[in-house]
XYZ file of C-alpha atoms in Angstrom:
709
model
C 103.526 171.410 137.260
C 105.164 169.982 140.395
C 104.345 173.133 142.481
C 100.690 172.201 142.141
C 101.276 168.647 143.379
C 103.247 169.875 146.403
C 100.621 172.541 147.053
C 97.879 169.897 147.098
C 99.766 167.855 149.683
C 100.564 170.877 151.852
C 97.051 172.303 151.718
C 95.356 169.012 152.625
C 97.891 168.324 155.383
C 97.300 171.734 156.986
C 93.526 171.364 156.700
C 93.703 167.983 158.439
C 96.061 169.228 161.152
C 93.750 172.167 161.919
C 90.860 169.772 162.437
C 92.941 167.465 164.632
C 94.335 170.292 166.762
C 90.918 171.900 167.172
C 89.545 168.573 168.397
C 91.970 168.592 171.366
C 90.606 170.499 174.330
C 94.043 171.584 175.477
C 94.968 173.214 172.145
C 96.009 176.808 172.527
C 94.012 178.345 169.662
C 95.766 175.923 167.324
C 99.278 177.194 168.052
C 101.875 174.650 169.084
C 99.771 172.105 170.992
C 101.774 169.241 172.503
C 99.953 166.495 170.603
C 100.963 163.873 168.019
C 99.934 166.479 165.444
C 102.756 168.731 166.654
C 104.923 168.418 163.554
C 102.070 168.257 161.033
C 101.765 172.069 160.891
C 105.461 172.768 160.126
C 105.450 169.961 157.567
C 102.370 171.352 155.855
C 103.811 174.864 155.888
C 107.027 173.528 154.371
C 105.146 171.891 151.498
C 103.164 175.059 150.850
C 106.377 177.102 150.981
C 107.999 174.796 148.421
C 104.964 175.216 146.168
C 105.269 179.001 146.512
C 108.874 178.821 145.418
C 107.959 176.677 142.435
C 105.158 179.007 141.418
C 107.509 181.958 141.828
C 110.137 180.423 139.523
C 107.564 179.149 137.066
C 107.187 182.474 135.270
C 110.785 183.690 135.233
C 111.201 187.427 134.770
C 107.576 188.248 135.553
C 107.911 187.759 139.276
C 108.132 190.958 141.334
C 108.986 192.476 144.688
C 105.792 191.360 146.377
C 106.433 187.715 145.533
C 110.052 187.812 146.685
C 109.354 189.446 150.022
C 106.171 187.458 150.555
C 108.166 184.240 150.119
C 110.840 185.497 152.532
C 108.260 186.417 155.179
C 106.668 182.972 154.820
C 110.103 181.354 155.156
C 110.740 183.321 158.361
C 107.358 182.182 159.661
C 108.205 178.556 158.909
C 111.548 178.868 160.738
C 109.842 180.339 163.807
C 107.171 177.609 163.725
C 109.838 174.896 163.537
C 111.632 176.453 166.508
C 108.378 176.512 168.453
C 107.697 172.865 167.636
C 111.228 171.931 168.733
C 110.770 173.705 172.074
C 107.375 172.090 172.563
C 108.743 168.560 172.019
C 108.861 166.882 175.401
C 107.708 170.055 177.219
C 104.584 170.791 179.200
C 102.462 173.590 177.679
C 102.045 175.129 181.154
C 105.788 175.407 181.748
C 107.908 178.409 180.833
C 109.402 176.654 177.816
C 105.944 175.543 176.738
C 104.553 179.070 176.927
C 107.514 180.355 174.892
C 106.916 177.600 172.354
C 103.245 178.546 172.017
C 104.197 182.222 171.573
C 106.778 181.357 168.916
C 104.272 179.156 167.092
C 101.798 182.020 167.127
C 104.283 184.449 165.581
C 105.323 181.801 163.067
C 101.757 181.375 161.880
C 101.257 185.155 161.675
C 104.442 185.669 159.638
C 103.628 182.765 157.337
C 100.114 183.972 156.601
C 101.202 187.575 156.094
C 103.831 186.342 153.671
C 101.205 184.318 151.831
C 99.013 187.440 151.471
C 101.890 189.520 150.084
C 102.932 186.678 147.767
C 99.359 186.354 146.500
C 99.245 190.055 145.666
C 102.474 189.658 143.697
C 101.175 186.684 141.709
C 97.925 188.503 140.937
C 99.877 191.602 139.910
C 102.028 189.550 137.512
C 98.830 188.259 135.817
C 100.336 184.837 135.204
C 97.156 182.997 136.207
C 93.697 183.014 134.635
C 91.262 185.536 136.206
C 89.341 182.895 138.159
C 92.541 181.546 139.709
C 93.666 185.051 140.697
C 90.320 185.599 142.411
C 90.640 182.276 144.267
C 94.178 183.110 145.365
C 93.182 186.462 146.897
C 90.124 184.907 148.559
C 92.265 182.204 150.150
C 94.756 184.750 151.512
C 91.940 186.865 152.964
C 90.250 183.824 154.529
C 93.495 182.781 156.249
C 93.967 186.217 157.822
C 90.322 186.421 158.895
C 90.494 182.945 160.453
C 93.561 184.055 162.405
C 91.707 187.119 163.725
C 88.736 184.976 164.760
C 91.041 182.485 166.483
C 92.534 185.302 168.549
C 89.001 186.374 169.466
C 88.253 182.759 170.591
C 85.560 182.409 167.922
C 86.586 178.795 167.412
C 84.166 177.215 164.973
C 84.068 180.016 162.320
C 87.852 180.263 162.561
C 88.201 176.530 161.990
C 85.803 176.564 159.028
C 87.659 179.434 157.373
C 91.101 177.917 157.972
C 90.143 174.456 156.711
C 88.337 175.951 153.720
C 91.346 178.122 152.897
C 93.830 175.241 153.021
C 91.552 172.963 150.994
C 91.217 175.856 148.579
C 94.991 176.018 148.317
C 94.976 172.328 147.398
C 92.279 173.142 144.816
C 94.503 175.910 143.432
C 97.409 173.456 143.183
C 95.205 171.063 141.276
C 94.196 173.892 138.978
C 97.845 174.550 138.193
C 98.359 170.907 137.275
C 95.311 170.858 135.029
C 96.193 174.183 133.398
C 98.984 172.759 131.247
C 98.918 175.545 128.649
C 99.794 178.053 131.383
C 103.453 177.003 131.463
C 103.865 177.546 127.720
C 102.471 181.080 127.970
C 104.900 182.331 130.637
C 107.662 183.890 128.614
C 107.208 187.659 128.582
C 108.512 190.119 131.124
C 106.880 192.842 133.193
C 108.162 195.704 135.299
C 108.484 194.637 138.950
C 107.583 196.836 141.889
C 110.516 198.314 143.762
C 110.637 198.117 147.558
C 110.412 201.916 147.747
C 107.362 201.930 145.487
C 105.506 199.291 147.474
C 106.511 200.619 150.893
C 105.672 204.190 149.886
C 102.184 203.068 148.891
C 101.418 201.777 152.401
C 102.975 204.237 154.830
C 104.831 207.542 154.986
C 105.841 210.108 157.592
C 102.676 212.052 156.814
C 100.650 208.876 157.474
C 102.090 208.491 160.970
C 101.891 212.158 161.967
C 98.342 212.638 160.678
C 97.273 209.391 162.384
C 98.514 210.639 165.769
C 96.687 213.950 165.292
C 93.505 212.093 164.289
C 93.666 209.982 167.442
C 93.974 213.202 169.438
C 90.869 214.644 167.756
C 88.840 211.476 168.374
C 89.735 211.565 172.079
C 87.562 214.681 172.284
C 84.652 212.234 172.140
C 85.926 208.777 173.127
C 88.672 207.139 175.153
C 92.069 207.308 173.474
C 92.274 203.560 172.804
C 88.865 203.626 171.061
C 90.080 206.536 168.954
C 93.257 204.620 168.108
C 91.218 201.580 167.035
C 88.967 203.720 164.828
C 92.011 205.316 163.192
C 93.453 201.841 162.561
C 90.174 200.843 160.919
C 90.273 203.987 158.778
C 93.784 202.952 157.805
C 92.469 199.485 156.909
C 89.911 201.179 154.653
C 92.657 203.063 152.818
C 94.759 199.900 152.627
C 91.834 198.342 150.789
C 92.254 200.996 148.102
C 96.025 200.402 148.010
C 95.719 196.618 147.726
C 93.058 196.914 145.021
C 95.277 199.357 143.133
C 98.296 197.040 143.315
C 96.207 194.070 142.214
C 94.779 196.022 139.264
C 98.190 197.413 138.320
C 97.248 201.014 139.202
C 100.020 203.260 140.545
C 99.657 204.632 144.091
C 100.874 208.220 144.133
C 100.637 208.756 147.857
C 100.315 206.642 150.996
C 97.187 206.946 153.174
C 96.812 210.313 154.885
C 94.383 211.286 157.653
C 92.386 214.507 157.692
C 91.602 214.927 161.429
C 87.871 215.155 161.900
C 87.062 214.311 158.269
C 88.527 210.881 157.577
C 91.402 209.704 155.404
C 92.337 209.396 151.759
C 94.915 207.858 149.424
C 96.046 209.081 146.009
C 96.059 206.648 143.090
C 96.537 207.143 139.376
C 93.561 206.778 137.002
C 92.940 203.173 136.047
C 93.767 201.883 132.595
C 90.250 200.461 132.285
C 86.794 201.343 133.524
C 86.794 198.432 135.960
C 90.147 199.453 137.441
C 88.590 202.632 138.842
C 85.523 200.754 140.083
C 87.449 198.091 141.989
C 89.961 200.556 143.427
C 87.029 202.627 144.747
C 85.206 199.600 146.179
C 88.357 198.039 147.629
C 88.401 200.488 150.543
C 84.853 199.978 151.850
C 84.902 196.200 151.317
C 88.279 195.541 152.964
C 87.733 198.185 155.645
C 84.239 196.871 156.343
C 85.528 193.305 156.680
C 88.191 194.422 159.169
C 85.645 196.462 161.139
C 83.254 193.492 161.256
C 86.065 191.242 162.534
C 86.882 193.751 165.302
C 83.211 194.039 166.264
C 82.741 190.250 166.360
C 85.901 189.930 168.459
C 84.504 192.543 170.839
C 81.216 190.654 171.189
C 82.964 187.306 171.800
C 85.350 188.753 174.385
C 82.884 191.170 175.961
C 85.125 194.131 175.109
C 83.124 197.364 174.878
C 86.054 199.170 173.229
C 86.345 196.614 170.422
C 82.576 196.559 169.899
C 82.399 200.352 169.743
C 85.378 200.768 167.412
C 84.156 197.985 165.133
C 80.641 199.404 165.002
C 81.884 202.917 164.210
C 84.256 201.575 161.547
C 81.535 199.421 159.994
C 79.042 202.273 159.724
C 81.710 204.635 158.381
C 82.300 202.182 155.528
C 78.553 201.915 154.910
C 78.194 205.701 154.786
C 81.230 205.907 152.517
C 79.298 203.899 149.922
C 76.589 206.578 149.675
C 76.339 207.735 146.026
C 77.599 211.253 146.687
C 81.016 212.393 145.449
C 83.686 212.674 146.811
C 82.710 209.533 148.763
C 83.792 206.193 147.283
C 80.191 205.320 146.506
C 79.830 208.576 144.584
C 82.872 207.767 142.452
C 81.409 204.354 141.610
C 77.949 205.815 140.926
C 79.414 208.228 138.394
C 80.566 205.149 136.440
C 76.946 204.164 135.834
C 75.967 207.263 133.843
C 72.358 208.398 134.088
C 71.566 205.440 136.356
C 73.997 206.813 138.925
C 72.519 210.300 138.628
C 69.019 208.930 139.216
C 70.249 206.988 142.256
C 72.043 210.050 143.670
C 69.031 212.356 143.254
C 66.530 209.789 144.581
C 68.498 209.046 147.738
C 69.259 212.738 148.200
C 65.585 213.733 148.048
C 64.687 210.910 150.458
C 67.308 212.009 152.985
C 66.223 215.641 152.803
C 62.626 214.648 153.550
C 63.887 213.100 156.786
C 65.464 216.340 157.915
C 67.271 219.361 156.503
C 70.963 219.738 157.286
C 73.265 222.216 155.566
C 76.162 219.740 155.419
C 73.850 217.140 153.878
C 72.547 219.704 151.365
C 76.106 220.578 150.336
C 77.090 216.907 150.001
C 73.991 215.997 147.980
C 74.302 219.070 145.756
C 77.943 218.443 144.986
C 77.330 214.736 144.430
C 74.413 215.407 142.061
C 76.474 217.903 140.079
C 79.363 215.449 139.748
C 76.993 212.665 138.710
C 75.363 214.932 136.099
C 78.730 215.994 134.673
C 79.857 212.348 134.503
C 76.617 211.181 132.877
C 77.033 213.714 130.066
C 80.529 212.517 129.176
C 80.363 208.771 129.994
C 80.995 206.599 126.933
C 80.587 202.961 127.956
C 78.080 200.236 127.081
C 74.823 199.913 128.989
C 75.746 196.363 129.922
C 78.882 197.650 131.667
C 76.910 200.358 133.464
C 74.393 197.780 134.695
C 77.220 195.479 135.790
C 78.872 198.248 137.819
C 75.519 199.198 139.349
C 74.792 195.588 140.348
C 78.212 195.166 142.025
C 77.870 198.552 143.721
C 74.393 197.819 145.125
C 75.538 194.338 146.158
C 78.456 195.853 148.087
C 76.111 198.315 149.812
C 73.715 195.551 150.847
C 76.566 193.331 152.055
C 77.963 195.971 154.416
C 74.515 197.178 155.472
C 73.399 193.678 156.432
C 76.692 193.134 158.310
C 76.232 196.398 160.249
C 72.623 195.657 161.183
C 72.959 191.913 161.822
C 75.996 192.346 164.086
C 73.824 194.365 166.456
C 74.162 197.821 168.016
C 77.076 198.880 170.158
C 77.003 201.264 173.084
C 78.923 204.476 172.447
C 80.999 205.269 175.505
C 81.905 208.928 175.626
C 85.028 210.130 177.379
C 84.666 212.826 180.046
C 85.982 216.164 178.847
C 85.820 219.809 179.983
C 82.837 221.803 178.730
C 85.081 224.314 177.001
C 86.532 221.666 174.649
C 84.702 221.210 171.324
C 83.124 217.860 170.510
C 83.800 215.636 167.526
C 80.710 216.898 165.702
C 81.882 220.506 166.080
C 85.339 219.589 164.733
C 83.755 217.759 161.790
C 81.474 220.716 160.988
C 84.370 223.171 161.130
C 86.606 220.999 158.960
C 83.827 220.372 156.447
C 82.917 224.033 155.978
C 86.559 225.056 156.007
C 87.168 222.594 153.176
C 84.138 223.938 151.274
C 85.294 227.524 151.798
C 88.752 226.619 150.537
C 87.312 225.133 147.341
C 85.897 228.595 146.523
C 88.567 230.842 148.034
C 91.587 229.147 146.416
C 90.393 229.682 142.792
C 89.644 233.307 143.719
C 93.162 233.735 145.131
C 94.752 232.217 142.025
C 93.012 234.598 139.606
C 95.428 236.748 137.566
C 94.084 240.029 138.953
C 94.995 239.303 142.589
C 97.846 241.103 144.299
C 100.584 239.377 146.273
C 99.020 240.083 149.678
C 95.595 238.808 148.678
C 96.895 235.743 146.846
C 99.405 234.478 149.392
C 97.428 235.541 152.446
C 94.388 233.564 151.299
C 96.515 230.592 150.223
C 98.282 230.503 153.597
C 94.947 230.411 155.465
C 92.583 228.500 153.163
C 94.877 226.714 150.729
C 96.256 224.125 153.101
C 93.411 221.660 152.393
C 94.298 221.612 148.678
C 98.026 221.485 149.404
C 97.635 218.638 151.910
C 95.403 216.635 149.575
C 97.929 217.089 146.760
C 100.867 216.138 148.965
C 102.213 219.720 148.871
C 102.003 220.579 152.569
C 105.453 222.204 152.338
C 103.886 225.070 150.339
C 101.816 226.224 153.347
C 104.708 227.863 155.302
C 106.098 229.143 151.989
C 102.845 231.020 151.302
C 102.940 232.405 154.841
C 106.498 233.690 154.340
C 105.605 235.291 150.985
C 102.565 236.944 152.576
C 104.789 238.325 155.322
C 107.222 239.628 152.663
C 104.367 241.314 150.788
C 103.299 243.014 154.039
C 106.822 244.336 154.608
C 107.526 241.963 157.504
C 110.298 240.006 155.794
C 110.169 236.392 154.740
C 112.022 236.381 151.425
C 115.322 235.413 153.053
C 113.669 232.382 154.631
C 112.275 231.407 151.217
C 115.724 231.808 149.640
C 117.215 229.621 152.363
C 114.583 226.956 151.704
C 115.301 227.068 147.967
C 119.041 226.677 148.593
C 118.512 223.773 151.001
C 116.184 221.920 148.617
C 118.479 222.582 145.640
C 121.461 221.102 147.504
C 119.415 217.925 147.903
C 118.482 217.918 144.210
C 114.819 218.293 145.224
C 112.593 219.634 142.384
C 110.512 221.485 144.960
C 113.240 224.139 144.911
C 112.067 225.057 141.415
C 108.428 225.332 142.497
C 109.424 227.523 145.451
C 111.466 229.790 143.155
C 108.495 230.137 140.813
C 106.174 231.144 143.682
C 108.694 233.684 144.981
C 109.080 235.149 141.470
C 105.307 235.433 141.145
C 105.020 237.175 144.532
C 107.742 239.718 143.710
C 106.239 240.331 140.272
C 102.834 241.075 141.798
C 104.453 243.505 144.245
C 105.948 245.447 141.323
C 109.507 244.615 142.383
C 112.361 243.543 140.111
C 111.430 239.864 140.037
C 113.501 239.165 136.901
C 116.698 240.353 138.563
C 115.946 238.262 141.651
C 115.382 235.116 139.580
C 118.592 235.631 137.592
C 120.428 236.078 140.886
C 119.230 232.752 142.266
C 119.631 230.903 138.938
C 123.137 229.541 139.856
C 121.640 227.935 142.973
C 118.938 226.299 140.856
C 121.438 225.090 138.255
C 123.653 223.631 140.979
C 120.656 221.559 142.041
C 120.842 219.674 138.741
C 118.594 219.321 135.692
C 115.592 218.151 137.731
C 115.568 221.351 139.778
C 116.217 223.595 136.783
C 113.633 221.749 134.695
C 110.982 221.959 137.419
C 111.602 225.706 137.703
C 111.001 225.995 133.967
C 107.746 224.012 134.152
C 106.519 225.879 137.236
C 107.113 229.264 135.615
C 105.207 228.133 132.509
C 102.376 226.850 134.697
C 102.217 230.242 136.418
C 101.955 232.005 133.040
C 105.562 233.218 132.711
C 106.617 231.332 129.580
C 109.029 233.956 128.256
C 110.671 234.239 131.694
C 111.054 230.458 131.808
C 112.883 230.520 128.466
C 115.032 233.437 129.618
C 116.006 231.505 132.754
C 117.240 228.494 130.781
C 119.101 230.682 128.253
C 120.735 232.508 131.145
C 121.663 229.265 132.915
C 122.685 226.992 130.023
C 125.175 227.149 127.220
C 123.877 225.962 123.846
C 123.152 222.232 124.050
C 124.045 221.930 127.734
C 121.949 219.376 129.655
C 119.919 218.696 126.491
C 119.444 215.007 127.343
C 119.184 215.413 131.138
C 116.320 217.937 131.013
C 113.883 215.300 129.773
C 111.948 215.194 126.477
C 109.038 217.380 127.550
C 111.168 220.261 128.796
C 113.785 219.955 126.046
C 111.095 220.008 123.343
C 109.233 222.965 124.836
C 112.486 224.884 125.265
C 113.497 224.140 121.662
C 110.129 225.423 120.420
C 110.500 228.645 122.388
C 114.026 229.161 121.074
C 112.733 228.592 117.548
C 110.079 231.245 118.103
C 112.767 233.615 119.346
C 114.795 233.122 116.148
C 117.467 230.926 117.735
C 117.046 227.774 115.627
C 120.714 226.757 115.860
C 120.537 226.952 119.651
C 117.288 224.948 119.608
C 118.586 222.054 117.467
C 120.446 220.005 120.169
C 117.423 220.178 122.480
C 115.016 219.148 119.697
C 117.258 216.231 118.740
C 117.674 215.110 122.358
C 113.888 215.109 122.858
C 113.351 213.115 119.629
C 115.975 210.564 120.678
C 114.163 209.826 123.939
C 110.585 210.069 122.563
C 110.714 209.145 118.854
C 106.961 208.526 118.689
C 105.708 211.883 119.981
C 104.058 213.960 117.205
C 104.838 217.241 118.994
C 108.518 216.397 119.395
C 108.872 215.217 115.786
C 107.133 218.381 114.570
C 109.510 220.591 116.557
C 112.588 218.803 115.208
C 111.311 219.034 111.645
C 110.540 222.742 111.865
C 113.914 223.517 113.483
C 115.721 221.674 110.674
C 113.600 223.490 108.090
C 114.513 226.921 109.449
C 118.192 225.906 109.421
C 117.901 225.140 105.703
C 118.059 221.335 106.030
C 114.894 220.733 104.007
C 115.596 217.094 103.143
C 116.394 216.194 106.747
C 113.235 218.022 107.912
C 110.924 216.017 105.644
C 111.267 212.704 107.497
C 110.289 213.846 111.059
C 107.490 216.020 109.657
C 105.980 213.091 107.757
C 106.382 210.850 110.815
C 104.572 213.451 112.933
C 101.672 213.599 110.452
C 101.286 209.825 110.593
C 100.710 210.109 114.339
C 98.577 213.278 114.247
C 97.172 215.374 111.409
C 97.891 219.044 112.177
C 97.741 221.928 109.624
C 100.886 223.647 110.943
C 102.900 220.432 110.574
C 101.503 219.755 107.103
C 102.324 223.271 105.908
C 105.862 222.915 107.298
C 106.132 219.737 105.192
C 104.918 221.731 102.169
C 107.668 224.283 102.822
C 110.315 221.563 103.003
C 109.096 220.156 99.654
C 109.130 223.607 98.064
C 112.690 224.185 99.316
C 113.689 220.938 97.567
C 112.123 222.158 94.303
C 109.185 219.759 94.480
C 106.669 222.526 93.870
C 103.690 220.412 92.774
C 103.932 218.273 95.919
C 104.342 221.415 98.015
C 101.177 222.952 96.571
C 99.205 219.746 97.187
C 100.348 219.539 100.819
C 99.716 223.265 101.343
C 96.168 223.009 100.050
C 95.563 219.941 102.229
C 96.676 221.992 105.239
C 93.991 224.596 104.442
C 91.161 222.063 104.399
C 88.785 222.217 107.416
C 89.454 218.539 108.202
C 93.085 219.371 108.948
C 92.089 221.130 112.178
C 92.815 224.525 113.712
C 95.949 226.583 113.132
C 98.181 227.388 116.078
C 98.429 231.030 117.111
C 102.222 230.658 117.381
C 102.587 229.892 113.660
C 101.643 231.677 110.438
C 98.038 232.651 109.743
C 95.793 231.070 107.132
C 96.092 234.218 104.987
C 99.888 234.026 105.065
C 99.730 230.353 104.091
C 97.458 231.124 101.128
C 99.819 233.882 99.992
C 102.802 231.528 100.179
C 100.961 228.848 98.162
C 100.190 231.494 95.539
C 103.908 232.307 95.346
C 104.623 228.622 94.699
C 102.036 228.550 91.929
C 103.625 231.636 90.354
C 107.047 230.036 90.574
C 105.712 226.855 88.970
C 104.223 228.818 86.039
C 107.510 230.695 85.560
C 109.418 227.415 85.397
C 107.037 226.086 82.747
């Protein structure tokens, strides 16, 4: 409980020091003023830092990467602030040493507050506090950063109010920790921490940087380059809102923010575990991005900067538009979570907009959004109270950003001079939009089974890049171009083989996907694709089980299941890499071997899969049926029964009946066999015996039972 007491002292001390420093006319935005309050700020930061450390240690194994690195960043900030205070002692603020001291104090405050934000995300992610305290913690961190931005913009009074409120709030949070005595007793379990790679990869990647530079270049077609850079940064802030919301809600981020020049930006997250996870992750972008855009616009107004005003205004309205209830916009994704209410909202707003003027892009957006809302409404299975709650929060978010955009006033759009032959931003947006729409129709056409190699890979190379980029598979674009060139007789296969070898040497699973695409291209050209794949199999095997396993999965995904099994049989001795292939691949491979009459070869793979995933009904079923075919009826009974507990399937139940019959337990076998034939047992798999064969086998058991009697 002592972290709360120290936090109270530190929060109140910092709130008081902010008021004292702001009251001095010679204060430099509150950073390192040479006043009697000089050492109050470092002392307050020290107390808050100590409370962070106590809170961090309070819950043992449940702390995570964000807390550790947030604490370290705050510690660095404190050290810099102390150094600045030491330099300021006895120095004039107008001297060289004084200016350096003020600069150091500024960086110290920035580092400390950034560390506090990261630490707060870690504490929220660990879920060690009650929900209301987690909400307070995030609000305090956001208020501190916003007050810092306003201080830089010389918006003194709002900055002071936010800073004082945030530090008093920290004292309130410390008091809450003291009062919440039962919290300490509940902190005993563990949770999986974020790794530094996981967290860093959620915020930035090479693709983020490259696409951002290209986006700035596109925006300079319309505005000055620094305005374009500011708008891109605000788009990045929008995507960071999604990332932060995902981390807070415990949702995995599959891919860092990526910019689509002329269209916007996006980030890939996993589906939320709950309905509200998806809602808050969707709203996190517009709310955080809108707040950042508003801060930039206010800073522009206070400083008289046209560039800041323009960038902030553009960013603010982009976040407002993004909340429109049309998928794939964020507002459309939230609206689909309100069922028929969302559909009504989408159609109503769509009809209203069309009465104001007809635009083909608008028609496409409204049509797609209405279709998505209709499809979601038909399948949504949540309470009406939840739907109304989501709708209320959604409409409240829309009104909040709309009022901020209107109340902050208009900004003058300053266009950059450009040659007449260069396209404008609207032309780039229109081209990108319709190119994306065309790709959504052309790509499924290219992937149809009837397409030849030239048609498939030519269309994918030209129109498929939007899908590949959105899925993080941009490396497939040149691969499709090379395969198209090979299909046209221009060569390209050797380049593909070189790429496969390079990726395999790195142990990169993409080598397997590339090999699968090359096999598909050669197969569609009528060439000896099987011989080619067997020839490159040693390269794939040398890449390790991940490469070989991904090749297997990619071939199955492309419809070449028998070829996938042949590849593994060609590459592996019986039982080799059974555990390294992973349970999904090992189980599927064992099932295929069983179907090919190689039960003995399948057994080590089935056992390896069951060892790793002992609660998977499919894996237990495979192991049981392999043991049954090998004549180990008693051993087969246990995994088959365990599989039926997890999932009732007629094929599994009839396999259990066979194992009972093989043990001489005919009456039990007949009962299980008849249960497998009941409609409630489900559908029979096409890879197993037919219903007629099962009935005939049950009749044989009945005949055998009569003969025994």
